[in-house]
DNA sequence: CGATTGACGTACG
DNA sequence: TCGTACGCCAATC
């Protein structure tokens, strides 16, 4: 696929491909790009995502345990939680319930 | 220009 | 099984 795109750009592409009501983890994206240990960069990409493109559903990206690690970055309140709940997900204590069930693996779904 | 931080994850003890 | 340490790369201080 577009392997000429930068790491950040690839992250954006993947995140944009996340279907409605589905979630994934930073590590999954990083691993898909071949840089499993660079999961922090995925987070940084998200941080810049609102600057590069605002059509990035970053709220569907959480850490590997389904915890809303970046909810504070979306809004001062529980905006991220509300969005995810609106997508049909169940959030308890800033944590996605049945995370594995709603998990969207780019390696399986995008399957290059 | 050097040191620290950061939306994480894996490895090791 | 749980806790701590390190890696990764870019941006910011």
PDB file of C-alpha atoms (C1' of nucleotides) in Angstrom:
ATOM      1  CA  UNK A   1       0.000   0.000   0.000  1.00  0.00           C
ATOM      2  CA  UNK A   2       1.188   3.514   0.391  1.00  0.00           C
ATOM      3  CA  UNK A   3       4.476   2.619   1.965  1.00  0.00           C
ATOM      4  CA  UNK A   4       5.966   5.867   0.799  1.00  0.00           C
ATOM      5  CA  UNK A   5       3.832   7.735   3.258  1.00  0.00           C
ATOM      6  CA  UNK A   6       5.477   8.816   6.450  1.00  0.00           C
ATOM      7  CA  UNK A   7       4.900   6.956   9.656  1.00  0.00           C
ATOM      8  CA  UNK A   8       2.517   9.609  10.856  1.00  0.00           C
ATOM      9  CA  UNK A   9       0.627   9.620   7.592  1.00  0.00           C
ATOM     10  CA  UNK A  10       0.220   5.859   7.683  1.00  0.00           C
ATOM     11  CA  UNK A  11      -1.141   6.120  11.193  1.00  0.00           C
ATOM     12  CA  UNK A  12      -3.679   8.636   9.976  1.00  0.00           C
ATOM     13  CA  UNK A  13      -4.712   6.346   7.139  1.00  0.00           C
ATOM     14  CA  UNK A  14      -5.258   3.417   9.468  1.00  0.00           C
ATOM     15  CA  UNK A  15      -7.157   5.405  12.069  1.00  0.00           C
ATOM     16  CA  UNK A  16      -9.422   6.805   9.390  1.00  0.00           C
ATOM     17  CA  UNK A  17     -10.182   3.228   8.321  1.00  0.00           C
ATOM     18  CA  UNK A  18     -11.474   2.273  11.746  1.00  0.00           C
ATOM     19  CA  UNK A  19     -15.168   1.454  11.264  1.00  0.00           C
ATOM     20  CA  UNK A  20     -17.948   2.894  13.356  1.00  0.00           C
ATOM     21  CA  UNK A  21     -18.305   1.371  16.781  1.00  0.00           C
ATOM     22  CA  UNK A  22     -14.893  -0.260  16.614  1.00  0.00           C
ATOM     23  CA  UNK A  23     -11.716   0.513  18.518  1.00  0.00           C
ATOM     24  CA  UNK A  24      -8.054  -0.353  18.272  1.00  0.00           C
ATOM     25  CA  UNK A  25      -4.854   0.188  20.196  1.00  0.00           C
ATOM     26  CA  UNK A  26      -1.735   2.243  19.562  1.00  0.00           C
ATOM     27  CA  UNK A  27       0.397  -0.859  19.702  1.00  0.00           C
ATOM     28  CA  UNK A  28      -1.726  -2.620  17.079  1.00  0.00           C
ATOM     29  CA  UNK A  29      -1.207   0.242  14.666  1.00  0.00           C
ATOM     30  CA  UNK A  30       2.475   0.437  15.443  1.00  0.00           C
ATOM     31  CA  UNK A  31       2.870  -3.293  14.979  1.00  0.00           C
ATOM     32  CA  UNK A  32       1.017  -3.129  11.692  1.00  0.00           C
ATOM     33  CA  UNK A  33       3.508  -0.534  10.501  1.00  0.00           C
ATOM     34  CA  UNK A  34       6.346  -2.764  11.676  1.00  0.00           C
ATOM     35  CA  UNK A  35       7.402  -0.593  14.579  1.00  0.00           C
ATOM     36  CA  UNK A  36       5.800  -2.297  17.531  1.00  0.00           C
ATOM     37  CA  UNK A  37       8.102  -0.597  19.982  1.00  0.00           C
ATOM     38  CA  UNK A  38       7.338   2.815  18.578  1.00  0.00           C
ATOM     39  CA  UNK A  39       3.831   2.835  19.916  1.00  0.00           C
ATOM     40  CA  UNK A  40       4.576   6.193  21.514  1.00  0.00           C
ATOM     41  CA  UNK A  41       4.883   7.709  18.071  1.00  0.00           C
ATOM     42  CA  UNK A  42       1.347   6.598  17.320  1.00  0.00           C
ATOM     43  CA  UNK A  43       0.233   8.635  20.280  1.00  0.00           C
ATOM     44  CA  UNK A  44       2.226  11.582  19.051  1.00  0.00           C
ATOM     45  CA  UNK A  45       0.631  11.203  15.640  1.00  0.00           C
ATOM     46  CA  UNK A  46      -2.742  11.427  17.321  1.00  0.00           C
ATOM     47  CA  UNK A  47      -1.609  14.514  19.153  1.00  0.00           C
ATOM     48  CA  UNK A  48      -0.781  16.109  15.822  1.00  0.00           C
ATOM     49  CA  UNK A  49      -3.791  14.551  14.126  1.00  0.00           C
ATOM     50  CA  UNK A  50      -6.029  17.404  15.117  1.00  0.00           C
ATOM     51  CA  UNK A  51      -3.491  19.720  13.489  1.00  0.00           C
ATOM     52  CA  UNK A  52      -2.914  17.701  10.330  1.00  0.00           C
ATOM     53  CA  UNK A  53      -6.431  16.407   9.770  1.00  0.00           C
ATOM     54  CA  UNK A  54      -9.459  16.832  11.945  1.00  0.00           C
ATOM     55  CA  UNK A  55     -11.288  13.921  10.362  1.00  0.00           C
ATOM     56  CA  UNK A  56      -9.286  11.474  12.415  1.00  0.00           C
ATOM     57  CA  UNK A  57     -11.465   9.428  14.781  1.00  0.00           C
ATOM     58  CA  UNK A  58      -8.730   9.343  17.403  1.00  0.00           C
ATOM     59  CA  UNK A  59     -11.350   8.611  20.035  1.00  0.00           C
ATOM     60  CA  UNK A  60     -11.480   5.075  18.620  1.00  0.00           C
ATOM     61  CA  UNK A  61      -7.831   4.592  19.483  1.00  0.00           C
ATOM     62  CA  UNK A  62      -6.976   3.634  23.031  1.00  0.00           C
ATOM     63  CA  UNK A  63      -4.162   1.840  24.777  1.00  0.00           C
ATOM     64  CA  UNK A  64      -3.821  -1.931  24.805  1.00  0.00           C
ATOM     65  CA  UNK A  65      -6.051  -2.405  27.835  1.00  0.00           C
ATOM     66  CA  UNK A  66      -8.879  -0.318  26.422  1.00  0.00           C
ATOM     67  CA  UNK A  67      -8.288   2.554  28.787  1.00  0.00           C
ATOM     68  CA  UNK A  68      -9.121   6.050  27.582  1.00  0.00           C
ATOM     69  CA  UNK A  69      -5.584   7.242  28.013  1.00  0.00           C
ATOM     70  CA  UNK A  70      -6.046  10.363  25.935  1.00  0.00           C
ATOM     71  CA  UNK A  71      -9.502  11.411  27.015  1.00  0.00           C
ATOM     72  CA  UNK A  72      -7.986  14.449  28.655  1.00  0.00           C
ATOM     73  CA  UNK A  73      -6.693  15.553  25.262  1.00  0.00           C
ATOM     74  CA  UNK A  74     -10.108  15.519  23.621  1.00  0.00           C
ATOM     75  CA  UNK A  75     -11.761  17.836  26.015  1.00  0.00           C
ATOM     76  CA  UNK A  76     -11.617  19.010  29.534  1.00  0.00           C
ATOM     77  CA  UNK A  77     -14.521  16.712  30.335  1.00  0.00           C
ATOM     78  CA  UNK A  78     -15.598  13.201  29.363  1.00  0.00           C
ATOM     79  CA  UNK A  79     -16.029  14.115  25.738  1.00  0.00           C
ATOM     80  CA  UNK A  80     -14.197  11.070  24.488  1.00  0.00           C
ATOM     81  CA  UNK A  81     -16.249   8.830  26.724  1.00  0.00           C
ATOM     82  CA  UNK A  82     -19.466  10.363  25.479  1.00  0.00           C
ATOM     83  CA  UNK A  83     -18.433   9.895  21.856  1.00  0.00           C
ATOM     84  CA  UNK A  84     -17.550   6.260  22.394  1.00  0.00           C
ATOM     85  CA  UNK A  85     -20.796   5.647  24.229  1.00  0.00           C
ATOM     86  CA  UNK A  86     -22.608   7.238  21.324  1.00  0.00           C
ATOM     87  CA  UNK A  87     -20.898   4.676  19.078  1.00  0.00           C
ATOM     88  CA  UNK A  88     -22.461   1.913  21.112  1.00  0.00           C
ATOM     89  CA  UNK A  89     -19.476   1.145  23.306  1.00  0.00           C
ATOM     90  CA  UNK A  90     -19.721   0.618  27.022  1.00  0.00           C
ATOM     91  CA  UNK A  91     -17.344   2.711  29.100  1.00  0.00           C
ATOM     92  CA  UNK A  92     -16.882   2.127  32.794  1.00  0.00           C
ATOM     93  CA  UNK A  93     -14.309   3.972  34.835  1.00  0.00           C
ATOM     94  CA  UNK A  94     -12.755   5.364  31.616  1.00  0.00           C
ATOM     95  CA  UNK A  95     -12.294   1.819  30.429  1.00  0.00           C
ATOM     96  CA  UNK A  96     -13.928   0.100  27.475  1.00  0.00           C
ATOM     97  CA  UNK A  97     -15.901  -2.963  28.484  1.00  0.00           C
ATOM     98  CA  UNK A  98     -15.609  -6.007  26.232  1.00  0.00           C
ATOM     99  CA  UNK A  99     -12.648  -4.278  24.643  1.00  0.00           C
ATOM    100  CA  UNK A 100     -11.534  -7.486  22.953  1.00  0.00           C
ATOM    101  CA  UNK A 101     -14.970  -7.858  21.434  1.00  0.00           C
ATOM    102  CA  UNK A 102     -14.914  -4.386  19.870  1.00  0.00           C
ATOM    103  CA  UNK A 103     -11.230  -4.549  19.038  1.00  0.00           C
ATOM    104  CA  UNK A 104     -10.388  -3.789  15.421  1.00  0.00           C
ATOM    105  CA  UNK A 105      -7.116  -5.301  14.319  1.00  0.00           C
ATOM    106  CA  UNK A 106      -5.627  -3.559  11.251  1.00  0.00           C
ATOM    107  CA  UNK A 107      -3.576  -6.653  10.471  1.00  0.00           C
ATOM    108  CA  UNK A 108      -6.753  -8.681  10.067  1.00  0.00           C
ATOM    109  CA  UNK A 109      -9.146  -6.119   8.653  1.00  0.00           C
ATOM    110  CA  UNK A 110      -6.745  -4.263   6.379  1.00  0.00           C
ATOM    111  CA  UNK A 111      -4.651  -7.358   5.820  1.00  0.00           C
ATOM    112  CA  UNK A 112      -2.108  -6.129   3.311  1.00  0.00           C
TER     113      UNK A 112
ATOM    114  C1'  DC B   1      21.747  22.986  20.966  1.00  0.00           C
ATOM    115  C1'  DG B   2      21.064  19.494  25.120  1.00  0.00           C
ATOM    116  C1'  DA B   3      17.701  17.551  28.265  1.00  0.00           C
ATOM    117  C1'  DT B   4      13.004  16.238  29.168  1.00  0.00           C
ATOM    118  C1'  DT B   5       8.449  14.729  28.025  1.00  0.00           C
ATOM    119  C1'  DG B   6       4.791  11.975  25.911  1.00  0.00           C
ATOM    120  C1'  DA B   7      -2.587   9.644  23.636  1.00  0.00           C
ATOM    121  C1'  DC B   8       2.522   3.040  24.798  1.00  0.00           C
ATOM    122  C1'  DG B   9       4.357  -1.482  24.910  1.00  0.00           C
ATOM    123  C1'  DT B  10       7.551  -5.118  25.828  1.00  0.00           C
ATOM    124  C1'  DA B  11      11.188  -7.185  28.563  1.00  0.00           C
ATOM    125  C1'  DC B  12      13.139  -8.446  32.719  1.00  0.00           C
ATOM    126  C1'  DG B  13      13.395  -9.435  37.899  1.00  0.00           C
TER     127       DG B  13
ATOM    128  C1'  DT C   1       1.662 -12.573  39.110  1.00  0.00           C
ATOM    129  C1'  DC C   2       3.032  -7.904  40.002  1.00  0.00           C
ATOM    130  C1'  DG C   3       6.430  -4.097  39.818  1.00  0.00           C
ATOM    131  C1'  DT C   4      10.189  -1.732  37.602  1.00  0.00           C
ATOM    132  C1'  DA C   5      13.237  -0.576  33.629  1.00  0.00           C
ATOM    133  C1'  DC C   6      14.071   0.416  28.988  1.00  0.00           C
ATOM    134  C1'  DG C   7      13.137   1.481  24.067  1.00  0.00           C
ATOM    135  C1'  DC C   8      11.221   4.554  20.337  1.00  0.00           C
ATOM    136  C1'  DC C   9      11.276   9.098  17.791  1.00  0.00           C
ATOM    137  C1'  DA C  10       9.621  13.652  17.539  1.00  0.00           C
ATOM    138  C1'  DA C  11       8.409  17.931  19.696  1.00  0.00           C
ATOM    139  C1'  DT C  12       8.916  21.042  23.355  1.00  0.00           C
ATOM    140  C1'  DC C  13      11.296  23.385  27.227  1.00  0.00           C
TER     141       DC C  13
END
